[in-house]
Every structure is written in structure tokens, then in C-alpha cells.
mmCIF file of C-alpha atoms in Angstrom:
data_model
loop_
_atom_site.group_PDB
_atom_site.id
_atom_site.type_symbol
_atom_site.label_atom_id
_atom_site.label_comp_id
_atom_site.label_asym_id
_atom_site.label_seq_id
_atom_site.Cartn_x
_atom_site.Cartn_y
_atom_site.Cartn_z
ATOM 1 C CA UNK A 102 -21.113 2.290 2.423
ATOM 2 C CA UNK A 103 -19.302 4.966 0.141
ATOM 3 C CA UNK A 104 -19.657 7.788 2.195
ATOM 4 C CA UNK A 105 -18.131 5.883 5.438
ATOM 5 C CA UNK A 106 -14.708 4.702 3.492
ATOM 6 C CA UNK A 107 -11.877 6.189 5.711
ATOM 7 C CA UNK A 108 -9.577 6.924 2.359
ATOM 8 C CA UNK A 109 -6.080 8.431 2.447
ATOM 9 C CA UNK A 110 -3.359 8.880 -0.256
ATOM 10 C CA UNK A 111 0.055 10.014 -0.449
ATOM 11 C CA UNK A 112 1.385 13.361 -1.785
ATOM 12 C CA UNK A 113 2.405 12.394 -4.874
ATOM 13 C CA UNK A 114 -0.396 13.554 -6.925
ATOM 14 C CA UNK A 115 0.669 17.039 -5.993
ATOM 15 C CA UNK A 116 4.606 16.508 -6.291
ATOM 16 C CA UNK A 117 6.867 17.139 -9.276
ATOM 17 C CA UNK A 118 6.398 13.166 -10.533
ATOM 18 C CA UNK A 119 9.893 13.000 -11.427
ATOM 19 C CA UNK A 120 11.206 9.969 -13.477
ATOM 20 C CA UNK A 121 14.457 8.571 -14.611
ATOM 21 C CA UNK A 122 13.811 9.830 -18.097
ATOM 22 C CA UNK A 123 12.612 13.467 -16.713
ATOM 23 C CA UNK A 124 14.390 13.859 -13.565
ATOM 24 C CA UNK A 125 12.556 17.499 -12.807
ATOM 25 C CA UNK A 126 9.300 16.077 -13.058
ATOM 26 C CA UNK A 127 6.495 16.894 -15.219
ATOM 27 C CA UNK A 128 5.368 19.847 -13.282
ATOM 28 C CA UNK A 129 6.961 22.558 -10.697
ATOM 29 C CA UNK A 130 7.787 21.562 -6.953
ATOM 30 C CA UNK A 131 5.263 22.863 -4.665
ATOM 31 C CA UNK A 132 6.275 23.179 -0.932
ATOM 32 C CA UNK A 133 4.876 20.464 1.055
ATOM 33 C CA UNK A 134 2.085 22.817 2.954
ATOM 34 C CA UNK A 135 0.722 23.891 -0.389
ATOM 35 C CA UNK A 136 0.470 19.901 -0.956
ATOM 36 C CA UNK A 137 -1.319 19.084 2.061
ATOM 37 C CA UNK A 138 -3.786 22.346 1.422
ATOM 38 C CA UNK A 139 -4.459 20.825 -2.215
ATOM 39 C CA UNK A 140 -5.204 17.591 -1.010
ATOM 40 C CA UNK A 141 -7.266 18.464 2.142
ATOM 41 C CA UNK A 142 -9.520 20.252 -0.790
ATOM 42 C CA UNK A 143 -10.271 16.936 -2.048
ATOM 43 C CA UNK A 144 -13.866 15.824 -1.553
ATOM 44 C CA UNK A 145 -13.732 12.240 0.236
ATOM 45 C CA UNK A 146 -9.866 12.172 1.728
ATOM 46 C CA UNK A 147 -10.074 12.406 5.504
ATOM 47 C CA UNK A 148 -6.313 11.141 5.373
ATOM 48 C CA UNK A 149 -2.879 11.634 4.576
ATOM 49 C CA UNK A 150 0.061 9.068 3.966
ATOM 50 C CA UNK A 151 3.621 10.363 4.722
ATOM 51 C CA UNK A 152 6.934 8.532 5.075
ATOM 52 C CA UNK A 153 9.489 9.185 8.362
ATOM 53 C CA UNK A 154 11.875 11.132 8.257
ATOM 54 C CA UNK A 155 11.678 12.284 5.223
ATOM 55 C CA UNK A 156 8.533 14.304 4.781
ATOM 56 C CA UNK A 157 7.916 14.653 8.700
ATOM 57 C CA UNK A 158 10.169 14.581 11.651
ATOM 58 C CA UNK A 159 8.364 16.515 14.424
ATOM 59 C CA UNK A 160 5.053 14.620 14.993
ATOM 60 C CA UNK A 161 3.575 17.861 17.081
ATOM 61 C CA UNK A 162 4.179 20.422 13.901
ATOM 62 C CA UNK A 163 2.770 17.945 11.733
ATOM 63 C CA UNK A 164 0.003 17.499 14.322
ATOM 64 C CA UNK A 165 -0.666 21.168 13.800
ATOM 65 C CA UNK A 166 -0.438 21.007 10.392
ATOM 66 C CA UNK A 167 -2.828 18.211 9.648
ATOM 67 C CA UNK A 168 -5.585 20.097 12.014
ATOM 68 C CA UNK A 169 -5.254 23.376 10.231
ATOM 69 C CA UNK A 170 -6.130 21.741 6.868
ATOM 70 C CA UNK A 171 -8.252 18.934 8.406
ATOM 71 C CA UNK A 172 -6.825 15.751 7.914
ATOM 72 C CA UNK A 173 -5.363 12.936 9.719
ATOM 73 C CA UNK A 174 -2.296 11.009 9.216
ATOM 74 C CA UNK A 175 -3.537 7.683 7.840
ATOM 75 C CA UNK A 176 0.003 5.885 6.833
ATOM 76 C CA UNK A 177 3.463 6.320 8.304
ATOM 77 C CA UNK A 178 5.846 4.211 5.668
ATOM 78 C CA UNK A 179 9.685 4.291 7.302
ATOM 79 C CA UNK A 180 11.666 5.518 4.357
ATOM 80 C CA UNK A 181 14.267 2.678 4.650
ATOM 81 C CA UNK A 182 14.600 2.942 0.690
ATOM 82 C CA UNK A 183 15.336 5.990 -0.932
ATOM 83 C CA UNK A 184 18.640 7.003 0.211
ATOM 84 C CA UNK A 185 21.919 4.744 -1.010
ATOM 85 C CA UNK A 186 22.559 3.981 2.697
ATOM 86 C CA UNK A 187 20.157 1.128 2.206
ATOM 87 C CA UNK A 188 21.325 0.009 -1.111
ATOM 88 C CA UNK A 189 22.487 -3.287 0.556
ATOM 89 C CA UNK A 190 19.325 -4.365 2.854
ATOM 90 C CA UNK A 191 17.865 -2.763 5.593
ATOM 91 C CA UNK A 192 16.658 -5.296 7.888
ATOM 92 C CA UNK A 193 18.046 -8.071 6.349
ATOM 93 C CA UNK A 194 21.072 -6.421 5.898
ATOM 94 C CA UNK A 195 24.658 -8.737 6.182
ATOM 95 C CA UNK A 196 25.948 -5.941 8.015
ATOM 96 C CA UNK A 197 24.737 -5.989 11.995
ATOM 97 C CA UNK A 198 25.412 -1.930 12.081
ATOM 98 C CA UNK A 199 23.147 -1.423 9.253
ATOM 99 C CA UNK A 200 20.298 -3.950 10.883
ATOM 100 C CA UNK A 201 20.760 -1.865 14.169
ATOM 101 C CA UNK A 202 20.399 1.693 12.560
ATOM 102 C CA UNK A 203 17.115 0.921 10.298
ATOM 103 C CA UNK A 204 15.201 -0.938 13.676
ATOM 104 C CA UNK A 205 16.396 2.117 15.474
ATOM 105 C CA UNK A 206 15.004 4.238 12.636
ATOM 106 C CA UNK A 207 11.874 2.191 12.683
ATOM 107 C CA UNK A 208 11.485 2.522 16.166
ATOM 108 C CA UNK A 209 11.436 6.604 15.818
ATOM 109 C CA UNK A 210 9.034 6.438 13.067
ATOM 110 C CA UNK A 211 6.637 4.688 15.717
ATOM 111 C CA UNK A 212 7.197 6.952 18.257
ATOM 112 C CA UNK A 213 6.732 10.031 15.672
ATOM 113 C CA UNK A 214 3.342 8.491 14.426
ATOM 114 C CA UNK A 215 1.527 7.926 18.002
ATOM 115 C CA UNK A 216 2.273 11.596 18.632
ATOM 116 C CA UNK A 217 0.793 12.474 15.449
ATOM 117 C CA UNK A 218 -2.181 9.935 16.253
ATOM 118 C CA UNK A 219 -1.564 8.300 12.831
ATOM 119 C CA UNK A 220 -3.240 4.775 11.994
ATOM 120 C CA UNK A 221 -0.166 2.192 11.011
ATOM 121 C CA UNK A 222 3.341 2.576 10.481
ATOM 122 C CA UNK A 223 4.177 0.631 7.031
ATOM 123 C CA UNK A 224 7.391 -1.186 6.397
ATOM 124 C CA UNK A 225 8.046 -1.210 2.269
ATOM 125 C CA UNK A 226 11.485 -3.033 2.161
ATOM 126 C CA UNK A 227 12.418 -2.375 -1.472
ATOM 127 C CA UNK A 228 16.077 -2.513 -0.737
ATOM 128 C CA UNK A 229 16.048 -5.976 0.931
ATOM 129 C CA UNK A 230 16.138 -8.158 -1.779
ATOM 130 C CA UNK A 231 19.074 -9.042 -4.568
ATOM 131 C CA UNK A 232 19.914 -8.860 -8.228
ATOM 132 C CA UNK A 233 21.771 -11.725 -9.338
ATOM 133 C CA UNK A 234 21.776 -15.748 -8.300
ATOM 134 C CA UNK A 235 23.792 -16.649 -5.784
ATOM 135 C CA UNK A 236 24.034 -12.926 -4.303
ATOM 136 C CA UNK A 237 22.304 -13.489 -1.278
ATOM 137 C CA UNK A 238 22.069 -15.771 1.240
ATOM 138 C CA UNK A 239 18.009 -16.513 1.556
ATOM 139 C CA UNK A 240 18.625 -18.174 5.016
ATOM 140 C CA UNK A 241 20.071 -15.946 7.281
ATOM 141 C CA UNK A 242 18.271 -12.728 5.222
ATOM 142 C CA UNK A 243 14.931 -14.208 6.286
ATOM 143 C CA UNK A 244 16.316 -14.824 9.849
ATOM 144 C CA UNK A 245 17.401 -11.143 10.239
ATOM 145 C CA UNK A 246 14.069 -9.991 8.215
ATOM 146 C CA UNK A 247 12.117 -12.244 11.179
ATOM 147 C CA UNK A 248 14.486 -11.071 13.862
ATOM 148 C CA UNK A 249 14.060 -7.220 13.062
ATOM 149 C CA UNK A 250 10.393 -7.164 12.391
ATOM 150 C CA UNK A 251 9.934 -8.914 15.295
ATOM 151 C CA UNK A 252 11.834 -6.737 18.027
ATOM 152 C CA UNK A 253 10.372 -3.627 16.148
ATOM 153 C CA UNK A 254 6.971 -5.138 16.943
ATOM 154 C CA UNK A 255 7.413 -5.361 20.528
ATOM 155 C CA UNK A 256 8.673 -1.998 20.915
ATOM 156 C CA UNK A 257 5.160 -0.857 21.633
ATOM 157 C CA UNK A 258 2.088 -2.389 20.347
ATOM 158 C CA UNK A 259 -0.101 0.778 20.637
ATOM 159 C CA UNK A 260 0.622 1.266 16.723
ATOM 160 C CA UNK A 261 -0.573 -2.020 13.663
ATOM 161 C CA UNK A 262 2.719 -2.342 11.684
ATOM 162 C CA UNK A 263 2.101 -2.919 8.226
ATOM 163 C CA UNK A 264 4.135 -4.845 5.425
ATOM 164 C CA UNK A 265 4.008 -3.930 2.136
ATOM 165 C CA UNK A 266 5.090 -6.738 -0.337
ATOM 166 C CA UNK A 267 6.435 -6.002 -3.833
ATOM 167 C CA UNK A 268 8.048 -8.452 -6.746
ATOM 168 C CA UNK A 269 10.553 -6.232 -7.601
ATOM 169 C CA UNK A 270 12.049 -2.510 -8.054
ATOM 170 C CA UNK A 271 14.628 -1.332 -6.779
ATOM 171 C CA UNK A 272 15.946 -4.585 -6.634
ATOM 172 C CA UNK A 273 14.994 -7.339 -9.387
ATOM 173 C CA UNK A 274 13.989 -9.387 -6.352
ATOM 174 C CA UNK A 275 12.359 -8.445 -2.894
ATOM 175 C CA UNK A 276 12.168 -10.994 -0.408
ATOM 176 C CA UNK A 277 8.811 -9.814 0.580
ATOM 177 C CA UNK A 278 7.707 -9.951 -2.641
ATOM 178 C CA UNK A 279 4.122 -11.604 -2.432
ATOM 179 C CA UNK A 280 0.950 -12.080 -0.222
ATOM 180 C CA UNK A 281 2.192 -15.886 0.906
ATOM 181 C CA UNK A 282 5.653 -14.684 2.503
ATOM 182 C CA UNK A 283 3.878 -11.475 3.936
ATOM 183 C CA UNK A 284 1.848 -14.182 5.741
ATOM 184 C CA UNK A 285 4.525 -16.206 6.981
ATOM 185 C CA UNK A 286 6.337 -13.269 8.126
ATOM 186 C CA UNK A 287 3.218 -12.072 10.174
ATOM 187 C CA UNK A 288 2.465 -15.692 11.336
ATOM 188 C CA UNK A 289 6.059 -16.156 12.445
ATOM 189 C CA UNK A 290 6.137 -13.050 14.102
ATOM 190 C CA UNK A 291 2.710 -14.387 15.847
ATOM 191 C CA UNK A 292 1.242 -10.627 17.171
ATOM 192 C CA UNK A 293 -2.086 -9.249 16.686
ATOM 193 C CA UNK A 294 -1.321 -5.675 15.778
ATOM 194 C CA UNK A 295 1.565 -7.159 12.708
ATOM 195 C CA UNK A 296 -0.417 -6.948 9.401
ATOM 196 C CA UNK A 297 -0.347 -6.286 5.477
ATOM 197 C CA UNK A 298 -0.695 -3.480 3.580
ATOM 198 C CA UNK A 299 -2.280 -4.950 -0.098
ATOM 199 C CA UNK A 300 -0.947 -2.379 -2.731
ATOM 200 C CA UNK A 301 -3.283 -3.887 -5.878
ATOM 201 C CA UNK A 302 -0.431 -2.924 -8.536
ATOM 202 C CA UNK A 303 1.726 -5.004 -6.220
ATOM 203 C CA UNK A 304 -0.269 -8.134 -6.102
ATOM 204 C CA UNK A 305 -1.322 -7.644 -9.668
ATOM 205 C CA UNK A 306 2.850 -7.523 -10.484
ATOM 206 C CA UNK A 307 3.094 -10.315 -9.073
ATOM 207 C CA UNK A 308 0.714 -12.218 -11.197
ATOM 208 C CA UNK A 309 -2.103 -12.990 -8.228
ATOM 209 C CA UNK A 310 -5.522 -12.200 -8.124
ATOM 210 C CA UNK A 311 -5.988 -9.198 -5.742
ATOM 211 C CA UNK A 312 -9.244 -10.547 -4.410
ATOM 212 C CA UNK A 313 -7.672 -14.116 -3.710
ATOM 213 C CA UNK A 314 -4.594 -12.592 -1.696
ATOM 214 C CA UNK A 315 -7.382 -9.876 0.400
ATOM 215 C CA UNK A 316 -9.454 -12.675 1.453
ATOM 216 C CA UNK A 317 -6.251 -14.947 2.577
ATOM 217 C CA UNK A 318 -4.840 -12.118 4.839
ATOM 218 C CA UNK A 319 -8.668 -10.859 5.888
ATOM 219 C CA UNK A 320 -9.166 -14.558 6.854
ATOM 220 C CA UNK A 321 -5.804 -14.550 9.147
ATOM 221 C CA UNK A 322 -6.895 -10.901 10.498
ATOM 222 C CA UNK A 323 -3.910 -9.679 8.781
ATOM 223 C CA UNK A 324 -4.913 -6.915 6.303
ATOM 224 C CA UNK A 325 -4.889 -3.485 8.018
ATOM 225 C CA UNK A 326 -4.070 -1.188 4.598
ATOM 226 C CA UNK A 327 -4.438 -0.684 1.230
ATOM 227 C CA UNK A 328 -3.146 0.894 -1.816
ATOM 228 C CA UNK A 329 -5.206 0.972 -4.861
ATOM 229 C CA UNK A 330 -3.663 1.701 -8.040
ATOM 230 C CA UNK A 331 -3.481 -0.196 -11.514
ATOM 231 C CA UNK A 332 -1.008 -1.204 -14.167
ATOM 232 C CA UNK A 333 -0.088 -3.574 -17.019
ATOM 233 C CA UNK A 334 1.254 -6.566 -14.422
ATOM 234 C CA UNK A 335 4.568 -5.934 -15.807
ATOM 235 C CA UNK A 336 5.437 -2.708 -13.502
ATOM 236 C CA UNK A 337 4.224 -0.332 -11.394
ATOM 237 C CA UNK A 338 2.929 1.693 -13.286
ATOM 238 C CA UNK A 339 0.710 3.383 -10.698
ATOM 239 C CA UNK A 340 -2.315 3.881 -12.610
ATOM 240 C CA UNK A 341 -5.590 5.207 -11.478
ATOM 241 C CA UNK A 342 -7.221 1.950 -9.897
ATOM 242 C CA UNK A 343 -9.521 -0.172 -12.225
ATOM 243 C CA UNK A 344 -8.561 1.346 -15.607
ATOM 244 C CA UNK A 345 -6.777 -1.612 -16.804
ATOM 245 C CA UNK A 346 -7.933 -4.563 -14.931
ATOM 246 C CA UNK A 347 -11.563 -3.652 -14.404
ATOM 247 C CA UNK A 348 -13.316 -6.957 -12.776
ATOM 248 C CA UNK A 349 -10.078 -8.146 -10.842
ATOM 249 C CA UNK A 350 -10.886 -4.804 -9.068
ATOM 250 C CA UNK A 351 -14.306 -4.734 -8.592
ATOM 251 C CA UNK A 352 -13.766 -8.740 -7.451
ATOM 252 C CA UNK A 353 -11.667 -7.224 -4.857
ATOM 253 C CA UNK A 354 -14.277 -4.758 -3.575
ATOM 254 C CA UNK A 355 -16.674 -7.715 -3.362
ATOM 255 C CA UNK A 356 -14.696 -9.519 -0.938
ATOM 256 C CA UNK A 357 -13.593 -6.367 0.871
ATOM 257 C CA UNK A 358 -17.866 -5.968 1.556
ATOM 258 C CA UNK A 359 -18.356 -9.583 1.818
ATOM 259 C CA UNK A 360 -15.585 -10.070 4.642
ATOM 260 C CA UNK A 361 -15.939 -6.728 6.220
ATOM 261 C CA UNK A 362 -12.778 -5.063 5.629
ATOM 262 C CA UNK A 363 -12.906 -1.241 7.862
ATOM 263 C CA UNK A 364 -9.172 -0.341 7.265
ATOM 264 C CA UNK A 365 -7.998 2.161 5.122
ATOM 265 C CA UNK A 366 -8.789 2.707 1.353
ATOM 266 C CA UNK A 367 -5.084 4.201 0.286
ATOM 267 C CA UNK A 368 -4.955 5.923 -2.760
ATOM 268 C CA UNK A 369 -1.148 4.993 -4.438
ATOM 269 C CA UNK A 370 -1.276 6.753 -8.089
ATOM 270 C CA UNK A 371 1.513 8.890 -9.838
ATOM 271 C CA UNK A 372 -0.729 11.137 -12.376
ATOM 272 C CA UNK A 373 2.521 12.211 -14.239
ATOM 273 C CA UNK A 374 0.568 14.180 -16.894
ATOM 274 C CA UNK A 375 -2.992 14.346 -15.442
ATOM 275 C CA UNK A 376 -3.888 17.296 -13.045
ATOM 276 C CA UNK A 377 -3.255 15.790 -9.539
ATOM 277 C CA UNK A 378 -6.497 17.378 -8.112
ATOM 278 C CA UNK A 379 -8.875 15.780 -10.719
ATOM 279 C CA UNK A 380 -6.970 12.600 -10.589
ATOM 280 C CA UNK A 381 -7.390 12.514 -6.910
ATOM 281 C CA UNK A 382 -11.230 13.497 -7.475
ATOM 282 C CA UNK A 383 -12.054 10.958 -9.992
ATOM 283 C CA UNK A 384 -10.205 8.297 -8.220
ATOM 284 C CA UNK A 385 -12.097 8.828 -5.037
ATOM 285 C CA UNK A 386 -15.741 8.808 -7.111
ATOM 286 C CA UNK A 387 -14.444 5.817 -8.229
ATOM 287 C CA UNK A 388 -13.837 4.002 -4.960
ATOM 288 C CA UNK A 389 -16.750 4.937 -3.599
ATOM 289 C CA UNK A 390 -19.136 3.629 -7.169
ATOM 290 C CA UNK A 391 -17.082 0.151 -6.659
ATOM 291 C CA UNK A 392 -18.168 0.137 -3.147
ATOM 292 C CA UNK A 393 -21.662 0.883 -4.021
ATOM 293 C CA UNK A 394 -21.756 -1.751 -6.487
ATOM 294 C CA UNK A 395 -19.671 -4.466 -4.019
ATOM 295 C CA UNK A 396 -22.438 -3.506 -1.371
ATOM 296 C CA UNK A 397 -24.959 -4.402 -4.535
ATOM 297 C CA UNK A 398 -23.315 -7.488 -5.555
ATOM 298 C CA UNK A 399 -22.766 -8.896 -1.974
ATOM 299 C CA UNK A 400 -26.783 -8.705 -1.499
ATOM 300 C CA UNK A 401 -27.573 -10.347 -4.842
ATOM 301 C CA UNK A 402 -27.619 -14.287 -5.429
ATOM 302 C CA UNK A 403 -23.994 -14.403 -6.854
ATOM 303 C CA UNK A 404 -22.695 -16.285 -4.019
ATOM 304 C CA UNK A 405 -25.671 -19.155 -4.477
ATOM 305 C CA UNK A 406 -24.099 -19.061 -8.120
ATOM 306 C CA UNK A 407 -20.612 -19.116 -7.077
ATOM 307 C CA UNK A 408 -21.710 -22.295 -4.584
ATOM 308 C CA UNK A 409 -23.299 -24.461 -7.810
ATOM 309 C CA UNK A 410 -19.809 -23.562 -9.338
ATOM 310 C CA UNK A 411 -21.783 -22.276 -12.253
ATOM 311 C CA UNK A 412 -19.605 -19.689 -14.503
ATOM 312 C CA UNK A 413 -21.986 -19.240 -17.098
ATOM 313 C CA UNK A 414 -24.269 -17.915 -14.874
ATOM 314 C CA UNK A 415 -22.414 -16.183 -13.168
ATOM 315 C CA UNK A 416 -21.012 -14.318 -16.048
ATOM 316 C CA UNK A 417 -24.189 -13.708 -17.189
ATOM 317 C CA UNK A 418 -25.350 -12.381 -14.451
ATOM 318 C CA UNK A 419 -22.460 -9.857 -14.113
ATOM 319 C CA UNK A 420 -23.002 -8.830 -17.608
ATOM 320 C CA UNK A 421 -26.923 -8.028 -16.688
ATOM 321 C CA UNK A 422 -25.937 -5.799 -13.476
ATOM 322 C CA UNK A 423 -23.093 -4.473 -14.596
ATOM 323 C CA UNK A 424 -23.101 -3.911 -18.446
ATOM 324 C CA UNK A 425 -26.176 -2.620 -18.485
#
């Protein structure tokens, strides 16, 4: 099963990783065709994750692009959160203009990623949300959130639309903020081709189990993407995946074999200090290993133990196949 993971990532391992404490980064800006020449280098990445408009605009020079270095654009994610435009809401925002600017923006960033053949189109609302009690007003937010997502979903249906749900940052609240209301959003919304992008650090942030929330949206047909990463559950810390929380992640592979998951494997790590290639490298071994041993796991007896409801056993026998 390794070898047939379709697995993209982002640029970021090859970007300055700035942060607010060291605001040039940890290493020197390389242009963005050096980036995707890096990564294309990469054993095990057929595909690339970029956001609209602000790492591609013209879908046919990025087409060229992506077939000189061999790779395919995996993710589009609509940068609706990085400029201080946004900084009250995009498609919740109070303000109709605002609402009518970031649909029209999404609605581009479709458009851009058919030309450029890419896989989903991701909507990461980090700027919908609020900071303080009695800031927003939930009702009509989740209206205009409903409303939005909804038109931008029958624009064309030739491309999935992903959400991405997050607890917080940049705002101390998100209203997508976990795998329940990224279901009721897609289940309002009612259409086939509306999904969820998982991002583990997300779900584990938000104090669920990852392999719980993949199974609810693979059971509603709902989970198109992911992004595998890791932290501490208190922020994302966008760690390579499984070096904190181990089992939750191999649990999550399990279920990904189990229900037959054949989206795409997103890598979503910031290697501030680490060498971006090797990160890359090891991260990718290690998705593929997990798979191996998911593919393992899912033709062992563990689901007659999980069925008896018998932990011990169970536990034991993870120890004995695992630790070994």
C-alpha cells in the first residue's frame, strides 16, 4: 500500500519559516521555482499544495511549471487569511462587501485550479471566528458561513471543496473549529463533491481522537484531504507526524486502511531548524512504514479483539507486533 499513497505537502519546508519571535526566518528565502525543484527531488511526493493568489495566479504557468519538475498540484487553499483585509471574517463576515469579495475570490481560485488540473480547492477560515464573548453574533455568522459555502459550491462542481477546521489561531475562536461543525456544514450544504480536509494537529488541538473524527467523516463520504503533522495539543506546533502522539497516529492509519481512504496524504510540517529536504524525506518513510503496518494490523485479529471489548488483549497484542 506504501508505494501507491498519492502524498503532497506544502512549500514550507523549503521557505524561510519565519515566526513572530524571528520574523526573517531561520534560513534564507529561496525563490519559489528553486522550492518546487527541491521538493520535486523528494522521493515519494507526486504533489504539491499551494494557496490562490498568493503563490499562483496563472494556472497555465504553473501548469508548466509543475510538468517541468514533475509534480501535480494536489491542494489549492484560498488564502482568505493572511492579509488584514480579512481580519474581520471572510465568509461570515458582518459586512455584505467583504462576503461578496472572498466568494468572488473563492470562485477564481476554482477556476485557477481546474486549469492547473489540481485535486481540491481547500477553504481554511482562520479569520472567521472572534476573540472575546459577546463579539459575535453565532447566528447570522453561521447563516452567512452556510450561505457562502454553499453558492461557492454550486459554482461548478467539477472541483471537491475542502474545509479545514481549526480551534483557534488567528482568532482565539474559529467557528469551524472541529470535525462535528465541519459535518454539519457539509450536511447542510447537502453536495457530494463538499468535504473535509483532517489536519491531525488540528483535531489533536482540539482535544479529539484523530482516528474517531476520520472514521465519522469517511462514514458520511466526507473526507477528501489530509494534513499530517503533530504537536503538544496545546498549538500547532506543526511537528513531523507521530513524534509526539505515536498510537493516536498509527490508530488513524488503521482506520484510514480499514475504511479505504484513497485521498491525499498532505504533508503540513514547519521544520524551523531541521533541513527541509530530510524532514520532507523522513516524513514520507514514515507515512509509508505506518501504512505498512495499518495494512498489517487491519489483516490481524485486532478487530475480533476490539468486538469482545477486550483492552487487555488488545494492548497486549499491540505491544507483541509493534514493540517488538
Amino acid at each position: 500500500m506504501g508505494n501507491k499513497l498519492k502524498i503532497d505537502t506544502g512549500t514550507t519546508a523549503f521557505s524561510s519559516c519565519s515566526d513572530r519571535f524571528v520574523k526573517k526566518g531561520y534560513r534564507e528565502q529561496i525563490s519559489f521555482e528553486r522550492q518546487l525543484e527541491m521538493l520535486a527531488k523528494v522521493e515519494g511526493i507526486t504533489g504539491v499544495a499551494l494557496d490562490y493568489p498568493t503563490q499562483y495566479r496563472d494556472p497555465v504557468k504553473l501548469k508548466k511549471l509543475l510538468k517541468k519538475v514533475g509534480l501535480q498540484l494536489g491542494m489549492t487553499e484560498i488564502d482568505m487569511y493572511s492579509d488584514r483585509h480579512w481580519k474581520f471574517g471572510s465568509l461570515s463576515a458582518l459586512d455584505k462587501k467583504i462576503r461578496k469579495e472572498a466568494v468572488s475570490l473563492v470562485k477564481r481560485g476554482m477556476d485557477a485550479a481546474v486549469e492547473a488540473e489540481g485535486a481540491d480547492v481547500q477553504l481554511w477560515l482562520g479569520q472567521d471566528g472572534y476573540d472575546y464573548p459577546f463579539q459575535a453574533d453565532y447566528s447570522k455568522a453561521w447563516n452567512y458561513l452556510i450561505e457562502s459555502i454553499t453558492e461557492i459550491a454550486n459554482y461548478r462542481k467539477d472541483i471537491k471543496i475542502v474545509i479545514e477546521y481549526k480551534i483557534k489561531e488567528p482568532r482565539n475562536r474559529i467557528f469551524i473549529s472541529t470535525i462535528g461543525k465541519a459535518l454539519l456544514i457539509c450536511e447542510r450544504i447537502g453536495l457530494s463533491h463538499v468535504g473535509i480536509t483532517l489536519d491531525v494537529g488540528h483535531s489533536l488541538m482540539a482535544l479529539e481522537n484523530p482516528a474517531e473524527s476520520a472514521v465519522l467523516a469517511l462514514n458520511s463520504g466526507r473526507l477528501f484531504h489530509l494534513h499530517l503533522n503533530d504537536n503538544y495539543r496545546d498549538w500547532d506546533h506543526d511537528m513531523l507526524p507521530g513524534t509526539v502522539n505515536l498510537w493516536e497516529t498509527l490508530e488513524l492509519f488503521y482506520w484510514l486502511e480499514k475504511m479505504n481512504f484513497n485521498g491525499w496524504y498532505g504533508i503540513d510540517i514547519y521544520p524551523y531548524r531541521e533541513d527541509g529536504t530530510k524532514a520532507l524525506t523522513q516524513t514520507v518513510k514514515y507515512i509509508k512504514k505506518m501504512a505498512e503496518i495499518a495494512e498489517e494490523l487491519e489483516k490481524s485479529d485486532i478487530d475480533t479483539l476490539q468486538q469482545k471489548g477486550d483492552l487487555l488483549k488488545i494492548i497486549d497484542f499491540l505491544r507483541r507486533k509493534i514493540l517488538r
